[in-house]
Short mmCIF file of C-alpha atoms and ligand atoms in Angstrom, two decimals:
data_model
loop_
_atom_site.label_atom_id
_atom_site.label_comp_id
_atom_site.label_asym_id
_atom_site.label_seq_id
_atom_site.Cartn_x
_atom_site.Cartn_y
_atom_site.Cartn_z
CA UNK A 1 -16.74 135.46 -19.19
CA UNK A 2 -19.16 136.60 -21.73
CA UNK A 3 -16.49 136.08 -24.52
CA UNK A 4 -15.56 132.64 -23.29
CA UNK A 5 -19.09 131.15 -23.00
CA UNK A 6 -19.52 132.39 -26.61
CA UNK A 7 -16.48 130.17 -27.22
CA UNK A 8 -18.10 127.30 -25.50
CA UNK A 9 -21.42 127.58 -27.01
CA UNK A 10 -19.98 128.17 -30.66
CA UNK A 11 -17.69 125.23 -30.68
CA UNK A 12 -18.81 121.87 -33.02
CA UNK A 13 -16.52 120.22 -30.62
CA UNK A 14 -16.21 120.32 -26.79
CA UNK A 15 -13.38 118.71 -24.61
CA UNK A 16 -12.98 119.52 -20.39
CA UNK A 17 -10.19 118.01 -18.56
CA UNK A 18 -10.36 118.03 -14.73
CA UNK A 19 -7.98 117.56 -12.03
CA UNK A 20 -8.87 117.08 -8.27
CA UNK A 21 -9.78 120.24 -7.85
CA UNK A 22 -12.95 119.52 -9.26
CA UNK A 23 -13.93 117.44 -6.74
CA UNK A 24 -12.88 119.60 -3.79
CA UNK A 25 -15.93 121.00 -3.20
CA UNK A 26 -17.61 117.69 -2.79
CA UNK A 27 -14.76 117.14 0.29
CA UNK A 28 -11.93 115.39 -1.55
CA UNK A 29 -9.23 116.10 -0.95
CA UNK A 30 -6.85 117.65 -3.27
CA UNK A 31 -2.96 115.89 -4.00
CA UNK A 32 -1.20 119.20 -3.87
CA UNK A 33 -1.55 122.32 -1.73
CA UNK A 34 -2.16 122.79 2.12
CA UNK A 35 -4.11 119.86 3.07
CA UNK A 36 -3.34 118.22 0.37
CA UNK A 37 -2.98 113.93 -0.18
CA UNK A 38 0.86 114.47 -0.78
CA UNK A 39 1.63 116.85 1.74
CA UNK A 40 3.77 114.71 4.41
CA UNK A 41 2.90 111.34 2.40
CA UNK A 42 5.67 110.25 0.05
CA UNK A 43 3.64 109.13 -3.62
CA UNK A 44 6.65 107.04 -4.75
CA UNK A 45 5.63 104.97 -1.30
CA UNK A 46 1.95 104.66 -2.18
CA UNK A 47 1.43 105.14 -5.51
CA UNK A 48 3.70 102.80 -7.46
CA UNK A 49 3.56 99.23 -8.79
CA UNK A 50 7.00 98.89 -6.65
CA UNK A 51 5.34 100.17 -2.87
CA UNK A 52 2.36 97.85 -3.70
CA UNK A 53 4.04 94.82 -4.67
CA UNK A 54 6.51 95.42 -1.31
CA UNK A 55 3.63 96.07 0.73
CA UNK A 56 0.36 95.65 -0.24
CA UNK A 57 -1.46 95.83 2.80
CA UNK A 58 -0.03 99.18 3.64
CA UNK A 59 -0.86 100.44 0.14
CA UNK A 60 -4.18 99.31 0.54
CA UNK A 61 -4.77 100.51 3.83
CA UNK A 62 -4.18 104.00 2.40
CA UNK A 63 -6.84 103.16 -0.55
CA UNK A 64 -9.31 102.31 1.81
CA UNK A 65 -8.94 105.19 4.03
CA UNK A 66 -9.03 107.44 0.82
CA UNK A 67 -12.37 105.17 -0.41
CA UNK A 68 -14.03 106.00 3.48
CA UNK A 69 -13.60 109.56 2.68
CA UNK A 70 -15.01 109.67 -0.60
CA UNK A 71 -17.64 107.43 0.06
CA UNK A 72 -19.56 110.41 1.71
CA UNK A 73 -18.93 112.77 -0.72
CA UNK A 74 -21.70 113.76 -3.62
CA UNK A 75 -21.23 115.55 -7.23
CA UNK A 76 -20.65 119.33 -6.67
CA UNK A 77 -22.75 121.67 -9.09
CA UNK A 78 -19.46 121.53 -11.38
CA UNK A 79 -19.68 117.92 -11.86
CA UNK A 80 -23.71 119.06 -12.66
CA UNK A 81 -22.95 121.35 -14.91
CA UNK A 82 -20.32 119.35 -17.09
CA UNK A 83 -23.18 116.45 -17.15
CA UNK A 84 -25.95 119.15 -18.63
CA UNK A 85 -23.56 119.97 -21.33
CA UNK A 86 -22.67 117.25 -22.31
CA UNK A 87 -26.23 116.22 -23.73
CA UNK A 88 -26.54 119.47 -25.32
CA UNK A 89 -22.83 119.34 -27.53
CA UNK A 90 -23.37 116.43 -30.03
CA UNK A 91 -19.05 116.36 -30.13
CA UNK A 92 -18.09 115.81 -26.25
CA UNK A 93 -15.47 114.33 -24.44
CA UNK A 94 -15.06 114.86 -20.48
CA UNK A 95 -11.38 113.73 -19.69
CA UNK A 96 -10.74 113.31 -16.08
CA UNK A 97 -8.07 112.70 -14.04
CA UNK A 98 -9.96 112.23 -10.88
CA UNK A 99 -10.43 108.44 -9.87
CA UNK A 100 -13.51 109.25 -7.11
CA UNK A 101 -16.00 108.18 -9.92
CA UNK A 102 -17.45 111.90 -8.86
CA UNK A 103 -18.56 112.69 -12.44
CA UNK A 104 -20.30 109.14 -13.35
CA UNK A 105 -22.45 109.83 -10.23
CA UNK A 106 -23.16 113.33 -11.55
CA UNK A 107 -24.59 111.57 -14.79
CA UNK A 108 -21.61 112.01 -17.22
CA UNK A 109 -20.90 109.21 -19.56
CA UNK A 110 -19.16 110.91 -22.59
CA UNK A 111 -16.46 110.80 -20.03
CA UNK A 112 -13.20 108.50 -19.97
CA UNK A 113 -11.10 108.60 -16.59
CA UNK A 114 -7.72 108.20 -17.43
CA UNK A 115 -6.21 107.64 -14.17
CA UNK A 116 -8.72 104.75 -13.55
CA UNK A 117 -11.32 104.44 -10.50
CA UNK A 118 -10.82 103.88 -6.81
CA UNK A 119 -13.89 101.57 -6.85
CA UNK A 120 -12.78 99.64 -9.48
CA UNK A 121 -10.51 96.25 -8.13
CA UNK A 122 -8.60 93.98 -9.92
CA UNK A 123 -7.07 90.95 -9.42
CA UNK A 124 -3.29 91.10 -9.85
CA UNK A 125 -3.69 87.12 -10.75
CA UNK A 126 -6.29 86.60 -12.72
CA UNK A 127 -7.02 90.16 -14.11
CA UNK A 128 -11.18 89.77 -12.93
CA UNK A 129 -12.38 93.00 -12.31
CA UNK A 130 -15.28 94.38 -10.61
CA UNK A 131 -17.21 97.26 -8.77
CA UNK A 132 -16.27 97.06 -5.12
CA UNK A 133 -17.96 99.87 -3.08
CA UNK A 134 -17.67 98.25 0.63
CA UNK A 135 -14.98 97.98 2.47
CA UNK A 136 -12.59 94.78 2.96
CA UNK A 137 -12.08 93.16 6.23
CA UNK A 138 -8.38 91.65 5.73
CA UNK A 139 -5.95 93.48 3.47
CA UNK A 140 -5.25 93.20 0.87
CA UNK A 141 -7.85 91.81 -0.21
CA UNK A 142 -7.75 88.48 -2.64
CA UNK A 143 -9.51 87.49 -5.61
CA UNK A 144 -12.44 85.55 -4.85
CA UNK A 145 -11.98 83.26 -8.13
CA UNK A 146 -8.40 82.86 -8.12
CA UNK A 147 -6.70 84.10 -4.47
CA UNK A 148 -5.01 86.36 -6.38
CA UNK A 149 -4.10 89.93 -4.47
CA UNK A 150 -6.89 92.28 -5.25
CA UNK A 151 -5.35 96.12 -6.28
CA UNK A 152 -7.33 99.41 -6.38
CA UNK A 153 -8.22 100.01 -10.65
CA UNK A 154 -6.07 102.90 -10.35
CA UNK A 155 -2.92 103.90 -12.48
CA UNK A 156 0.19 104.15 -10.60
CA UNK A 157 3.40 106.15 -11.11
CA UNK A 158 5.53 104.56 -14.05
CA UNK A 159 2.26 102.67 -15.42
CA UNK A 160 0.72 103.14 -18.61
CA UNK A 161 -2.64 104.73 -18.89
CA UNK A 162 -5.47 103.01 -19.66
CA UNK A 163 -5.41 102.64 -23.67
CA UNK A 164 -8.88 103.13 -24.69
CA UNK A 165 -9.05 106.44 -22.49
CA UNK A 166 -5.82 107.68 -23.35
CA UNK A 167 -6.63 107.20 -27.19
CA UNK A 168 -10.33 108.53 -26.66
CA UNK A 169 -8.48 111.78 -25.33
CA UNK A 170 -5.80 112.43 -27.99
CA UNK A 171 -8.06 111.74 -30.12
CA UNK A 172 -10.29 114.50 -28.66
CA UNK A 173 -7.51 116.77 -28.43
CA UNK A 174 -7.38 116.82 -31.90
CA UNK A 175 -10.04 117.37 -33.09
CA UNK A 176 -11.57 119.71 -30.34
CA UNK A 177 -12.16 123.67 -30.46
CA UNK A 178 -12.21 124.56 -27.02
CA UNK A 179 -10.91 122.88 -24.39
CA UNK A 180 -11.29 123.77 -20.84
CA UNK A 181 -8.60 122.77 -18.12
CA UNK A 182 -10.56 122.76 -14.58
CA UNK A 183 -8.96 122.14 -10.77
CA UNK A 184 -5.47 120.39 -12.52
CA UNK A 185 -2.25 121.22 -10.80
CA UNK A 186 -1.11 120.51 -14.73
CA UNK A 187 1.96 118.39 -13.50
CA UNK A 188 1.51 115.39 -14.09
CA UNK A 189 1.79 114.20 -17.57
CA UNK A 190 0.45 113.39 -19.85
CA UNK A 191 -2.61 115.41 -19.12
CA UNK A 192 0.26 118.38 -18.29
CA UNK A 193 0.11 118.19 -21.74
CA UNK A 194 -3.25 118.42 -23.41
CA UNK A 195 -3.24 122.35 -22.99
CA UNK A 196 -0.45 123.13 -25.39
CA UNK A 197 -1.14 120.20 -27.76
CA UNK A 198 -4.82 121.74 -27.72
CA UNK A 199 -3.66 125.19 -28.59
CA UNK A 200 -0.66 123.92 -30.79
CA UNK A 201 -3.91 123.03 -33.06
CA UNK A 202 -5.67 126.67 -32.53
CA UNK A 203 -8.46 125.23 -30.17
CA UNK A 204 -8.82 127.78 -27.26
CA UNK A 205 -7.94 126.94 -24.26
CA UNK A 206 -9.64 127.95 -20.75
CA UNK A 207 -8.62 127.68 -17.33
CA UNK A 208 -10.61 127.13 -14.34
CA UNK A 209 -8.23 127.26 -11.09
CA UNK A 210 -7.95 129.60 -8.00
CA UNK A 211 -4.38 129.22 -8.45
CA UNK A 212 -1.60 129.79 -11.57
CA UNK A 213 -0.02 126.57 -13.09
CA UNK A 214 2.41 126.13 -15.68
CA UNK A 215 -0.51 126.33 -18.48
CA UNK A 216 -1.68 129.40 -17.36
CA UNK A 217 0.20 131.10 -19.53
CA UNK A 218 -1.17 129.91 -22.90
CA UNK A 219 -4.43 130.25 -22.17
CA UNK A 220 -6.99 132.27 -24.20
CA UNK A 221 -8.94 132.62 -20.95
CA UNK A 222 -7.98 132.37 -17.10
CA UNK A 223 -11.02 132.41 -14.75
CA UNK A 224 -9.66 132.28 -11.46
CA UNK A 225 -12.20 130.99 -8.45
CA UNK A 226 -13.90 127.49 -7.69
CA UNK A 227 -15.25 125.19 -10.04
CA UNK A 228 -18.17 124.67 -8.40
CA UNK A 229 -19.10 127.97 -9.30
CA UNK A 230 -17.33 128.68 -12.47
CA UNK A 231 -18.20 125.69 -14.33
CA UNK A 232 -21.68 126.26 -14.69
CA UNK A 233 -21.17 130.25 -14.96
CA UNK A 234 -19.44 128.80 -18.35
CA UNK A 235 -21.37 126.17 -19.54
CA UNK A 236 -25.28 126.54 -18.28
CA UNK A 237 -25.70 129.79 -16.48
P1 OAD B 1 -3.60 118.47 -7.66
O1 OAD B 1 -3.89 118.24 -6.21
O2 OAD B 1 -2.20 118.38 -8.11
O3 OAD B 1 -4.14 119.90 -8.10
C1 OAD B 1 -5.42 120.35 -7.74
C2 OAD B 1 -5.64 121.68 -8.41
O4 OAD B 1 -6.96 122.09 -8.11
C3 OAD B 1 -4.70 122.80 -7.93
O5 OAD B 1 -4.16 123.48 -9.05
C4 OAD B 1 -5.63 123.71 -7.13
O6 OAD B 1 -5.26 125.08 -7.25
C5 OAD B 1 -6.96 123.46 -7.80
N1 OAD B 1 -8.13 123.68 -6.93
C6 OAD B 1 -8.26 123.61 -5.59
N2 OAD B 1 -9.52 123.86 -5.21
C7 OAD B 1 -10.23 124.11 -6.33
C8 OAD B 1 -11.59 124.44 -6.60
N3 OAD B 1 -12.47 124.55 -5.63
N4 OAD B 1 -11.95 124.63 -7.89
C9 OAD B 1 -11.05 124.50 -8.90
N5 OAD B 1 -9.76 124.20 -8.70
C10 OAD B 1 -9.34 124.00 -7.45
O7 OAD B 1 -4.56 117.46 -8.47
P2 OAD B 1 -4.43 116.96 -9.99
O8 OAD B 1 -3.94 118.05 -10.87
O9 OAD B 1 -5.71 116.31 -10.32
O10 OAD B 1 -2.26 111.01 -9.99
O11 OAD B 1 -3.31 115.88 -9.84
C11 OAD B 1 -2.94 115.12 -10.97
C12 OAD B 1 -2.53 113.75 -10.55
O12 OAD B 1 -1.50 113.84 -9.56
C13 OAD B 1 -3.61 112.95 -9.84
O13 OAD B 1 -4.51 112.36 -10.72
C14 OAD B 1 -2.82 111.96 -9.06
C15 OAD B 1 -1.80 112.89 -8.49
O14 OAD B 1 -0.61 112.37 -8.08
C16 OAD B 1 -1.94 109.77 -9.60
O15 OAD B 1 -2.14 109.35 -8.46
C17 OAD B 1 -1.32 108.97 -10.68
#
């Protein structure tokens, strides 16, 4: 640990990438695992352009069941601790995968969410978009301007990331010195990725997961426990 915060405090340039693991903590839940989104759900029936545009309302019902439970839920002392350093590295980037909008509430903003935001909705018609946080009364929901079905501002399987997050983070990736992977599963690309294009490039790489993954492997450091607790051990203990 000692070695690794030297790491972090050394580097000119800082980039984090966290998975929902991040967030468990604050009492989201997690895709993978026991208890887990995807245990006993199918994703290719809920998370793709095709489920949504054969049912909508069913897709959405799912969304707003997933927004009730989040709604509750309040930054962890993770999500703290990756806001503190980020005003104290003057080269930052906080790449998350999470869509619970956990981190902005925390006080991040070098941050770019590249799987989009759950409170974020969009009209399918019309392309308006806007900061929903209540819940609807008929689903789906339709576009106030145009009647246009409303969808959640969240990337789907077999859709393309958001551009200006996805270029902010390869951008990031290299360029950066350390890199720290926290509460990712690291299967879903591309962010299965960013670990061995980051070390390709000689940045270190650190891990932050009570489990293995497929990146373990090439890390320079493996911390295994919660992030609620590791993350600031790292970066502000
Ligand atoms: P996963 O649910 O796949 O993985 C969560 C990871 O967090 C696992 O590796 C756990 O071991 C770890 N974990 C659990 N509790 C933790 C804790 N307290 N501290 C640290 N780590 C902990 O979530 P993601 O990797 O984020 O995409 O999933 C990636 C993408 O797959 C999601 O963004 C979502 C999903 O399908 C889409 O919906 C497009």
């Amino acid at each position: 640990m000692k070695t690794a915060k030297e790491w972090v405090r050394g580097s000119r340039s800082l980039c984090v990438l966290t998975g929902a693991g991040v967030s468990a903590e604050s009492g989201v839940p997690t895709f993978r695992g026991e208890g887990g989104l995807w245990k006993g759900r199918d994703p290719v029936s809920l998370a793709t352009p095709g489920a949504f545009a054969e049912d909508p309302g069913g897709v959405w019902e799912w969304y707003q069941w997933r927004r009730g439970k989040i709604r509750g839920c309040a930054p962890n002392p993770g999500h703290l601790s990756l806001a503190a350093v980020e005003r104290e590295k003057p080269d930052f980037l906080l790449v998350t995968q999470n869509v619970d909008g956990l981190h902005r509430a925390a006080g991040s903003r070098r941050m770019v969410e590249i799987h989009g935001n759950i409170w974020i909705v969009r009209c399918t018609g019309c392309g308006a978009e806007r900061d929903e946080r209540g819940d609807f009364e008929t689903l789906p929901p339709r576009c106030g301007s145009c009647g246009g079905i409303l969808r959640p501002g969240v990337v789907w399987f077999g859709e393309m990331l958001p551009r200006e997050a996805s270029e902010a983070a390869a951008e990031m990736l290299d360029r950066c010195e350390v890199l720290i992977v926290a509460g990712t599963s690291a299967v879903v690309a591309p962010a299965s990725g960013y670990a061995a294009a980051a070390k390709r490039r000689g940045a270190r790489v650190i891990e932050v997961n009570p489990d293995e993954t497929p990146i373990s492997g090439i890390c320079d450091a493996v911390f295994r426990g919660r992030s609620a607790e590791l993350l600031p051990a790292l970066l502000t203990d």
